[in-house]
CSV table of C-alpha atoms in Angstrom, one decimal:
chain,number,residue,atom,x,y,z
A,1,MET,CA,20.1,8.9,-3.3
A,2,ALA,CA,17.2,8.4,-5.5
A,3,LEU,CA,14.2,6.1,-3.6
A,4,SER,CA,13.2,3.0,-5.0
A,5,SER,CA,10.3,3.2,-7.1
A,6,GLN,CA,9.8,-0.9,-5.9
A,7,ALA,CA,7.3,-1.8,-3.8
A,8,TYR,CA,8.0,-3.7,-0.3
A,9,LYS,CA,9.0,-7.4,-1.2
A,10,GLY,CA,6.5,-9.6,-1.2
A,11,THR,CA,3.9,-6.6,-1.5
A,12,ARG,CA,2.0,-6.0,-5.1
A,13,ASP,CA,0.9,-2.5,-6.1
A,14,PHE,CA,-2.8,-2.2,-7.3
A,15,TYR,CA,-2.8,-0.1,-10.8
A,16,PRO,CA,-6.4,1.1,-11.7
A,17,GLU,CA,-6.8,-1.7,-14.5
A,18,GLU,CA,-5.8,-4.5,-11.0
A,19,MET,CA,-7.8,-2.3,-8.6
A,20,SER,CA,-10.9,-2.9,-10.7
A,21,VAL,CA,-10.4,-6.2,-10.9
A,22,ARG,CA,-9.7,-7.1,-7.5
A,23,ARG,CA,-13.0,-5.1,-6.3
A,24,GLN,CA,-15.0,-6.6,-8.6
A,25,VAL,CA,-13.5,-10.3,-7.0
A,26,PHE,CA,-14.5,-8.6,-3.4
A,27,GLU,CA,-17.8,-7.5,-4.5
A,28,LYS,CA,-18.5,-10.9,-5.5
A,29,PHE,CA,-17.8,-12.3,-2.2
A,30,ARG,CA,-19.7,-9.1,-0.4
A,31,GLU,CA,-22.7,-10.9,-3.0
A,32,ILE,CA,-22.7,-14.7,-1.3
A,33,ALA,CA,-22.1,-13.5,2.2
A,34,ARG,CA,-25.4,-11.1,1.9
A,35,LYS,CA,-27.0,-14.9,0.4
A,36,PHE,CA,-25.9,-16.4,3.3
A,37,GLY,CA,-27.4,-13.8,5.8
A,38,PHE,CA,-23.9,-13.1,6.9
A,39,SER,CA,-22.6,-9.4,8.5
A,40,GLU,CA,-19.1,-8.0,7.8
A,41,TYR,CA,-17.1,-6.2,10.8
A,42,ASP,CA,-13.4,-5.2,10.7
A,43,GLY,CA,-10.6,-4.9,13.1
A,44,PRO,CA,-7.3,-2.8,13.5
A,45,LEU,CA,-4.2,-3.4,11.7
A,46,LEU,CA,-2.3,-3.3,14.6
A,47,GLU,CA,-2.8,-5.9,17.7
A,48,SER,CA,-1.0,-6.9,21.3
A,49,TYR,CA,1.5,-9.6,20.6
A,50,ASP,CA,-0.1,-11.6,22.9
A,51,LEU,CA,-2.8,-12.6,20.6
A,52,TYR,CA,-0.9,-14.3,18.1
A,53,ALA,CA,1.4,-16.0,20.8
A,54,ALA,CA,-1.2,-17.5,23.5
A,55,LYS,CA,-2.9,-19.6,19.8
A,56,SER,CA,-1.5,-19.0,16.8
A,57,GLY,CA,1.0,-21.9,15.1
A,58,GLU,CA,4.5,-21.5,16.7
A,59,GLU,CA,6.1,-21.3,13.1
A,60,LEU,CA,3.6,-18.4,12.8
A,61,VAL,CA,4.9,-16.7,15.8
A,62,SER,CA,8.6,-17.1,15.6
A,63,GLN,CA,9.2,-17.4,12.1
A,64,GLN,CA,6.4,-15.3,10.3
A,65,LEU,CA,5.0,-12.8,12.7
A,66,TYR,CA,5.5,-9.1,11.9
A,67,SER,CA,6.5,-7.4,15.2
A,68,PHE,CA,8.0,-4.7,17.3
A,69,GLU,CA,8.0,-2.7,20.4
A,70,ASP,CA,5.7,0.6,20.2
A,71,ARG,CA,6.8,4.2,22.0
A,72,GLY,CA,4.8,3.2,24.9
A,73,ASN,CA,7.4,-0.3,25.5
A,74,ARG,CA,4.4,-2.3,23.9
A,75,LYS,CA,4.7,-5.5,21.7
A,76,VAL,CA,3.0,-5.0,18.7
A,77,ALA,CA,2.4,-7.2,15.8
A,78,ILE,CA,0.7,-6.5,12.4
A,79,ARG,CA,-1.8,-9.2,11.9
A,80,PRO,CA,-1.0,-12.2,10.3
A,81,GLU,CA,-4.7,-13.5,10.6
A,82,MET,CA,-8.0,-12.6,11.5
A,83,THR,CA,-9.7,-15.1,13.9
A,84,PRO,CA,-7.6,-14.0,17.0
A,85,THR,CA,-9.1,-10.4,16.1
A,86,LEU,CA,-12.4,-11.6,15.9
A,87,ALA,CA,-12.4,-13.6,19.3
A,88,ARG,CA,-10.9,-10.3,21.0
A,89,MET,CA,-14.1,-8.1,19.7
A,90,VAL,CA,-16.6,-11.5,20.3
A,91,ALA,CA,-15.2,-11.5,23.8
A,92,ALA,CA,-15.2,-7.9,24.3
A,93,LYS,CA,-19.1,-7.3,23.7
A,94,LEU,CA,-20.0,-10.9,25.2
A,95,GLY,CA,-22.7,-10.1,26.8
A,96,GLU,CA,-24.2,-7.6,24.2
A,97,LEU,CA,-24.0,-10.2,21.7
A,98,GLN,CA,-26.9,-13.0,20.4
A,99,PRO,CA,-25.4,-15.8,19.2
A,100,PRO,CA,-25.4,-17.7,16.8
A,101,LEU,CA,-23.1,-14.6,14.8
A,102,LYS,CA,-22.5,-15.0,11.3
A,103,TRP,CA,-19.9,-12.8,10.6
A,104,PHE,CA,-17.4,-12.1,7.7
A,105,SER,CA,-14.6,-9.5,6.8
A,106,ILE,CA,-12.0,-9.0,4.3
A,107,PRO,CA,-8.5,-7.6,5.8
A,108,ASN,CA,-5.0,-7.2,4.9
A,109,LEU,CA,-2.6,-9.7,6.5
A,110,TYR,CA,1.2,-9.6,6.6
A,111,ARG,CA,3.3,-12.6,7.3
A,112,TYR,CA,6.8,-12.3,6.8
A,113,GLU,CA,7.4,-15.6,4.4
A,114,ARG,CA,9.3,-16.5,1.7
A,115,PRO,CA,7.4,-14.9,-1.9
A,116,GLN,CA,6.6,-17.9,-4.3
A,117,LYS,CA,4.0,-18.3,-6.2
A,118,GLY,CA,0.6,-18.2,-4.5
A,119,ARG,CA,2.4,-16.8,-1.4
A,120,LEU,CA,3.4,-13.7,-0.6
A,121,ARG,CA,3.8,-11.2,2.6
A,122,GLU,CA,1.1,-9.2,2.0
A,123,HIS,CA,-2.1,-10.3,1.2
A,124,TRP,CA,-6.0,-10.0,1.0
A,125,GLN,CA,-8.6,-12.7,2.6
A,126,LEU,CA,-12.0,-13.3,2.8
A,127,ASN,CA,-12.6,-14.8,6.7
A,128,VAL,CA,-15.8,-16.3,7.2
A,129,ASP,CA,-16.9,-17.4,10.5
A,130,ILE,CA,-20.1,-18.6,12.8
A,131,LEU,CA,-19.9,-18.4,16.2
A,132,GLY,CA,-22.3,-20.4,18.5
A,133,GLY,CA,-25.6,-22.3,17.6
A,134,ASP,CA,-26.0,-26.1,16.7
A,135,ALA,CA,-21.9,-27.4,15.4
A,136,GLU,CA,-22.7,-29.8,12.9
A,137,LEU,CA,-25.2,-27.0,11.2
A,138,ALA,CA,-22.6,-24.2,11.5
A,139,ASP,CA,-20.5,-26.7,10.0
A,140,SER,CA,-22.3,-27.8,7.0
A,141,GLU,CA,-23.4,-23.8,6.9
A,142,ILE,CA,-19.9,-23.0,6.6
A,143,LEU,CA,-18.8,-25.7,4.0
A,144,GLU,CA,-21.8,-24.8,1.9
A,145,PHE,CA,-20.7,-20.9,2.2
A,146,ALA,CA,-17.3,-21.8,0.4
A,147,ALA,CA,-18.7,-23.9,-2.0
A,148,GLY,CA,-20.5,-21.3,-2.6
A,149,VAL,CA,-18.2,-18.4,-3.4
A,150,PHE,CA,-16.9,-20.7,-6.6
A,151,ASP,CA,-20.1,-21.7,-7.9
A,152,SER,CA,-20.6,-17.9,-8.2
A,153,PHE,CA,-17.5,-18.0,-10.4
A,154,GLY,CA,-18.9,-20.7,-12.2
A,155,CYS,CA,-15.6,-22.8,-11.3
A,156,GLY,CA,-17.5,-25.3,-8.3
A,157,ASP,CA,-17.1,-28.5,-10.7
A,158,LYS,CA,-13.4,-27.4,-10.8
A,159,ILE,CA,-12.5,-27.5,-7.1
A,160,ARG,CA,-12.7,-29.9,-3.9
A,161,ILE,CA,-12.8,-29.7,-0.7
A,162,ARG,CA,-11.3,-32.6,1.3
A,163,VAL,CA,-12.4,-32.7,5.2
A,164,ASN,CA,-10.7,-34.2,8.0
A,165,HIS,CA,-12.0,-34.0,12.2
A,166,ARG,CA,-9.1,-33.3,14.4
A,167,ALA,CA,-10.7,-34.7,17.3
A,168,TRP,CA,-11.1,-37.8,15.0
A,169,VAL,CA,-6.8,-37.4,14.8
A,170,ASN,CA,-6.6,-36.9,18.0
A,171,TYR,CA,-8.5,-39.8,18.8
A,172,TYR,CA,-6.6,-42.3,16.5
A,173,MET,CA,-3.6,-41.1,17.9
A,174,LYS,CA,-4.2,-41.3,21.3
A,175,ASP,CA,-6.5,-44.4,21.9
A,176,VAL,CA,-5.4,-46.3,19.0
A,177,LEU,CA,-2.1,-45.7,18.1
A,178,GLY,CA,-1.0,-45.1,22.1
A,179,LEU,CA,0.9,-41.9,21.3
A,180,ASP,CA,1.7,-39.1,23.8
A,181,ALA,CA,0.0,-35.2,23.6
A,182,GLU,CA,3.8,-34.6,22.1
A,183,LYS,CA,3.6,-37.3,19.5
A,184,SER,CA,0.9,-37.1,18.0
A,185,LEU,CA,1.0,-33.5,17.6
A,186,LYS,CA,4.7,-33.9,16.0
A,187,LEU,CA,2.8,-36.7,13.8
A,188,SER,CA,0.2,-34.8,12.4
A,189,LYS,CA,2.3,-32.4,10.9
A,190,ILE,CA,4.4,-35.4,8.9
A,191,LEU,CA,0.9,-36.4,7.8
A,192,ASP,CA,0.1,-32.5,6.2
A,193,ALA,CA,3.0,-32.6,4.9
A,194,LYS,CA,3.0,-35.7,3.3
A,195,GLU,CA,2.1,-34.8,-0.1
A,196,LYS,CA,4.9,-32.2,-0.1
A,197,THR,CA,8.0,-35.1,0.7
A,198,THR,CA,8.8,-38.0,-0.8
A,199,GLU,CA,7.7,-41.3,0.5
A,200,GLU,CA,10.9,-42.3,1.6
A,201,VAL,CA,10.9,-39.0,3.8
A,202,PHE,CA,7.5,-39.8,4.6
A,203,THR,CA,7.9,-43.6,5.9
A,204,SER,CA,11.2,-42.4,7.9
A,205,GLY,CA,9.8,-39.5,9.6
A,206,VAL,CA,6.9,-41.8,10.8
A,207,LEU,CA,8.6,-44.8,11.6
A,208,GLU,CA,11.0,-42.1,14.0
A,209,ILE,CA,7.5,-41.6,16.4
A,210,LEU,CA,5.9,-44.7,16.1
A,211,GLU,CA,9.2,-45.7,18.2
A,212,GLU,CA,12.1,-48.5,17.1
A,213,GLY,CA,11.8,-52.5,18.0
A,214,ASP,CA,8.4,-54.7,18.0
A,215,MET,CA,5.4,-51.8,18.4
A,216,ALA,CA,6.9,-49.5,15.2
A,217,LYS,CA,5.5,-52.2,12.4
A,218,PRO,CA,2.2,-52.7,13.8
A,219,LYS,CA,1.6,-49.1,14.7
A,220,ALA,CA,3.1,-48.2,11.0
A,221,SER,CA,0.2,-50.6,9.7
A,222,LEU,CA,-2.6,-49.4,12.0
A,223,LEU,CA,-1.9,-46.1,10.2
A,224,LYS,CA,-1.8,-47.1,6.8
A,225,GLU,CA,-5.2,-48.1,7.8
A,226,TYR,CA,-5.9,-44.6,9.1
A,227,ILE,CA,-4.8,-43.1,5.6
A,228,ASP,CA,-6.2,-45.4,3.1
A,229,THR,CA,-9.9,-46.7,4.6
A,230,PRO,CA,-12.8,-45.2,3.0
A,231,LEU,CA,-14.8,-42.7,5.4
A,232,VAL,CA,-17.9,-45.7,5.5
A,233,GLU,CA,-15.8,-48.2,6.5
A,234,MET,CA,-13.9,-46.1,10.0
A,235,HIS,CA,-16.7,-45.4,10.9
A,236,LYS,CA,-18.4,-48.9,11.5
A,237,LYS,CA,-14.4,-49.8,13.1
A,238,TYR,CA,-15.0,-47.0,15.1
A,239,PRO,CA,-18.7,-46.0,15.7
A,240,ASN,CA,-18.3,-44.1,18.7
A,241,SER,CA,-15.6,-42.3,18.3
A,242,PRO,CA,-15.4,-38.3,16.4
A,243,ILE,CA,-15.8,-39.9,13.2
A,244,ALA,CA,-19.4,-39.7,13.8
A,245,GLU,CA,-20.0,-36.2,13.8
A,246,LEU,CA,-17.5,-35.8,10.5
A,247,SER,CA,-19.7,-38.6,8.7
A,248,LYS,CA,-23.1,-37.0,9.7
A,249,VAL,CA,-21.9,-33.2,8.6
A,250,LEU,CA,-20.8,-34.8,4.9
A,251,GLU,CA,-23.9,-37.1,4.6
A,252,THR,CA,-26.1,-34.1,5.3
A,253,LEU,CA,-24.1,-31.5,3.0
A,254,GLY,CA,-24.4,-34.2,0.0
A,255,ARG,CA,-22.3,-33.3,-3.1
A,256,PRO,CA,-19.9,-36.3,-3.1
A,257,GLU,CA,-18.1,-35.0,-5.7
A,258,LEU,CA,-16.9,-31.9,-4.6
A,259,PHE,CA,-16.8,-33.0,-0.7
A,260,GLU,CA,-14.4,-35.9,0.3
A,261,TYR,CA,-12.9,-37.2,3.8
A,262,ASP,CA,-9.2,-36.8,3.8
A,263,PRO,CA,-7.6,-38.3,6.7
A,264,ILE,CA,-4.6,-35.9,5.9
A,265,ILE,CA,-6.2,-32.7,6.1
A,266,MET,CA,-4.7,-31.2,9.6
A,267,ARG,CA,-4.8,-27.4,9.2
A,268,GLY,CA,-1.4,-26.0,10.9
A,269,LEU,CA,-2.8,-23.6,13.7
A,270,ASP,CA,-3.2,-24.8,16.7
A,271,TYR,CA,-6.6,-24.1,17.8
A,272,TYR,CA,-8.5,-26.3,15.8
A,273,THR,CA,-10.8,-28.4,17.9
A,274,GLY,CA,-13.0,-29.9,15.1
A,275,ILE,CA,-13.6,-30.0,11.6
A,276,VAL,CA,-11.0,-28.7,9.3
A,277,PHE,CA,-11.1,-28.5,5.5
A,278,GLU,CA,-9.2,-27.4,2.6
A,279,GLY,CA,-9.9,-26.7,-0.5
A,280,PHE,CA,-7.8,-27.7,-4.0
A,281,ASP,CA,-7.9,-27.2,-7.4
A,282,ARG,CA,-9.6,-30.9,-9.5
A,283,SER,CA,-6.8,-30.3,-12.0
A,284,GLY,CA,-4.0,-30.3,-9.8
A,285,SER,CA,-2.3,-28.2,-11.2
A,286,ASN,CA,-1.5,-26.2,-8.2
A,287,ARG,CA,-0.9,-28.0,-5.5
A,288,ARG,CA,-1.3,-25.3,-2.6
A,289,ALA,CA,-4.6,-24.8,-1.2
A,290,ILE,CA,-6.9,-22.2,-2.4
A,291,PHE,CA,-8.6,-21.8,1.4
A,292,GLY,CA,-8.8,-23.4,4.6
A,293,GLY,CA,-10.4,-23.2,7.3
A,294,GLY,CA,-11.9,-25.6,10.8
A,295,ARG,CA,-13.9,-25.3,13.7
A,296,TYR,CA,-12.3,-23.5,17.1
A,297,ASP,CA,-13.9,-24.2,20.1
A,298,ASN,CA,-11.7,-23.1,23.0
A,299,LEU,CA,-11.0,-19.7,20.8
A,300,ILE,CA,-12.9,-17.5,23.6
A,301,ALA,CA,-12.3,-18.6,26.5
A,302,LEU,CA,-8.3,-17.0,26.1
A,303,PHE,CA,-10.2,-13.9,27.6
A,304,GLY,CA,-11.2,-15.1,30.4
A,305,LYS,CA,-14.9,-15.4,28.9
A,306,GLN,CA,-17.6,-18.0,28.6
A,307,GLU,CA,-16.4,-20.5,26.0
A,308,LEU,CA,-18.7,-20.1,22.6
A,309,SER,CA,-18.0,-22.3,19.6
A,310,GLY,CA,-16.8,-21.0,16.5
A,311,ILE,CA,-16.0,-22.2,12.8
A,312,GLY,CA,-14.7,-19.9,10.0
A,313,PHE,CA,-12.0,-19.9,7.3
A,314,GLY,CA,-9.8,-17.8,5.3
A,315,MET,CA,-9.8,-17.7,1.5
A,316,GLY,CA,-6.2,-15.7,0.6
A,317,ASP,CA,-6.5,-13.7,-2.8
A,318,VAL,CA,-3.6,-14.2,-4.4
A,319,VAL,CA,-4.0,-18.4,-4.6
A,320,LEU,CA,-7.6,-17.3,-5.9
A,321,MET,CA,-6.6,-14.7,-8.4
A,322,ASP,CA,-4.2,-17.6,-9.9
A,323,PHE,CA,-6.6,-20.1,-9.6
A,324,LEU,CA,-9.2,-18.0,-11.9
A,325,SER,CA,-6.9,-16.1,-14.3
A,326,GLU,CA,-5.7,-19.9,-14.9
A,327,ASN,CA,-9.3,-21.0,-16.0
A,328,GLN,CA,-10.2,-17.3,-17.6
A,329,LEU,CA,-12.9,-16.7,-15.0
A,330,LEU,CA,-11.1,-13.1,-13.6
A,331,PRO,CA,-13.8,-10.9,-13.9
A,332,LYS,CA,-13.0,-7.9,-16.9
A,333,ASN,CA,-11.5,-4.6,-16.1
A,334,GLN,CA,-14.9,-2.7,-16.1
A,335,PRO,CA,-14.8,0.8,-17.8
A,336,LYS,CA,-13.4,3.7,-16.4
A,337,CYS,CA,-17.3,5.7,-16.1
A,338,ASP,CA,-20.4,5.9,-18.3
A,339,PHE,CA,-19.5,9.6,-20.3
A,340,PHE,CA,-16.6,11.4,-20.9
A,341,VAL,CA,-17.7,15.0,-21.7
A,342,SER,CA,-15.1,16.7,-24.1
A,343,LEU,CA,-13.3,20.1,-23.8
A,344,PRO,CA,-12.8,21.5,-27.1
A,345,SER,CA,-11.7,24.8,-25.4
A,346,ASN,CA,-11.4,26.1,-21.8
A,347,ASP,CA,-14.1,28.3,-22.7
A,348,PHE,CA,-16.6,25.3,-22.6
A,349,TRP,CA,-16.1,24.5,-19.0
A,350,LYS,CA,-18.7,25.8,-17.7
A,351,ASP,CA,-21.7,24.4,-20.4
A,352,ALA,CA,-19.9,21.1,-20.1
A,353,SER,CA,-19.9,21.0,-16.2
A,354,ALA,CA,-23.5,21.7,-16.4
A,355,PHE,CA,-24.0,18.7,-18.6
A,356,ALA,CA,-21.7,16.5,-16.3
A,357,LYS,CA,-24.3,17.3,-13.9
A,358,VAL,CA,-27.2,16.3,-15.2
A,359,LEU,CA,-25.8,13.2,-15.8
A,360,ARG,CA,-24.3,12.7,-12.7
A,361,ASP,CA,-27.8,13.8,-10.9
A,362,ARG,CA,-28.7,10.8,-12.9
A,363,ASN,CA,-26.8,8.3,-10.9
A,364,PHE,CA,-24.2,7.9,-14.2
A,365,SER,CA,-20.4,8.4,-13.5
A,366,VAL,CA,-18.8,11.1,-15.3
A,367,GLN,CA,-15.1,12.1,-16.4
A,368,MET,CA,-14.6,15.9,-17.3
A,369,SER,CA,-11.5,16.3,-19.7
A,370,LEU,CA,-9.3,18.4,-17.7
A,371,LYS,CA,-7.5,19.5,-20.7
A,372,SER,CA,-9.0,20.9,-24.2
A,373,GLY,CA,-8.3,20.4,-27.2
A,374,ASN,CA,-9.5,20.2,-30.6
A,375,PHE,CA,-11.6,17.3,-31.9
A,376,LYS,CA,-9.4,14.8,-33.2
A,377,GLN,CA,-7.6,15.4,-29.4
A,378,GLN,CA,-11.0,15.1,-27.9
A,379,LEU,CA,-11.5,11.7,-29.6
A,380,LYS,CA,-8.9,10.6,-28.4
A,381,ALA,CA,-9.0,11.5,-24.7
A,382,ALA,CA,-12.6,10.1,-24.8
A,383,ASP,CA,-10.6,6.8,-25.7
A,384,ARG,CA,-8.2,6.8,-23.2
A,385,SER,CA,-11.0,7.2,-20.5
A,386,GLY,CA,-12.1,3.9,-20.9
A,387,ALA,CA,-16.2,5.7,-21.1
A,388,SER,CA,-18.6,4.1,-22.5
A,389,PHE,CA,-20.3,7.3,-24.2
A,390,SER,CA,-18.7,10.7,-24.7
A,391,LEU,CA,-20.5,14.0,-25.4
A,392,LEU,CA,-18.3,16.1,-27.7
A,393,PHE,CA,-18.5,19.3,-28.4
A,394,GLY,CA,-18.5,20.6,-31.8
A,395,GLU,CA,-19.0,24.6,-33.0
A,396,ASP,CA,-21.1,24.1,-35.2
A,397,GLU,CA,-23.5,21.5,-33.2
A,398,TRP,CA,-23.5,24.3,-29.7
A,399,LYS,CA,-24.4,27.0,-32.1
A,400,GLU,CA,-28.0,25.0,-31.9
A,401,SER,CA,-27.1,23.8,-28.2
A,402,LYS,CA,-26.3,20.0,-29.2
A,403,VAL,CA,-23.3,18.0,-28.5
A,404,ILE,CA,-22.3,14.9,-30.7
A,405,LEU,CA,-23.1,11.8,-28.2
A,406,ARG,CA,-20.8,8.8,-29.6
A,407,ASN,CA,-21.0,5.5,-28.5
A,408,MET,CA,-17.3,4.3,-27.8
A,409,LYS,CA,-17.4,1.0,-28.5
A,410,THR,CA,-19.6,1.0,-31.9
A,411,SER,CA,-18.2,4.2,-32.6
A,412,SER,CA,-21.7,5.1,-33.5
A,413,GLN,CA,-22.9,9.0,-33.1
A,414,GLU,CA,-25.6,11.4,-32.7
A,415,VAL,CA,-26.5,14.8,-32.5
A,416,LEU,CA,-28.3,15.7,-29.7
A,417,SER,CA,-29.8,18.0,-27.4
A,418,LEU,CA,-29.1,17.5,-23.7
A,419,GLU,CA,-33.4,16.8,-23.3
A,420,GLU,CA,-33.0,14.2,-25.9
A,421,ILE,CA,-30.0,12.7,-24.7
A,422,SER,CA,-31.7,12.8,-21.7
A,423,LYS,CA,-34.7,10.6,-22.7
A,424,LYS,CA,-32.2,8.6,-24.9
A,425,VAL,CA,-30.5,7.3,-21.8
A,426,PHE,CA,-32.1,8.0,-19.0
């Protein structure tokens, strides 16, 4: 029985053209990280199952995690997210590191999900985190970084970053609505899904949690206040609540056309404790978040270490690529090389190699023809190579120790010696 040539469901093959685009996007990530002074790190694809069971959301662990027992009977998981790995790595060398730490990575991650637009089982993700430092300043810095990614692609005006605060949510649930921890969690999940459900389903779910009887309607009225009241008014009414922190961060950032308060932003993972945020396509054509993140002050303490505050975000390549494509902002497939060196016959291999070495020594990328052919075949091979220039050997020209330098974009060409080529293109 022949093996299938299809990739595993929910994963992608990256042929050279797609790989060129992906590489340029990732290079843009690294360029922004360098400008903000972040250092790159990486970790293993396999982690202990317990790393995720301890603090990741229940849905992720029970439904989406790829896990198995290895030959040593250890329960292992393929990483579905990067933050727990980051926390483990920092905890392992906490005594040697000097916070604040500004780290980023671009890992590939796996989740067993139903493949659909914007969501696959394997994806790559820009992860950006700050551990330590003043919390409000770090919050501002991480949000500026997220905005900077889109500014670098020339589409900062095409997104909106919706920001909330989990401590503010918890305060309102407990101190204003009078809900216990279990009901608060259930209500936050209903709020998080508000835009994905009908008003009828949303209202029904809310009333079920807020209890039946005389207290349901007053609490529903307070919940409506929570959803509909602008940040400034909420800050005035609850000045000593965690909403004051959120107000200060948004005021520091400025750019109200980009950053906005949104009380229904919750984030799905259970370890967020402070600022939470998600970025969306402003046009509304794609309702899925392009990126998201938040503050996770207690994560390092899971490893028995001292607490170290942290904030970060993840930006998956699947939704981002869709967004850039829809806005015609994807990088173009770059030429495969600078020069293509042709081969009219195998007798020219030594001389062709000498030309290629000179060019490579000068830091040009050079593709050698690995199949000889006549002049017409050489031109076709040069065209297929995607090179910017080609060196074509003609018998008459070579008798004078010269070759044809052809511009593959304009089709213009000149007969030059190697020394003349050096002066022309170096």
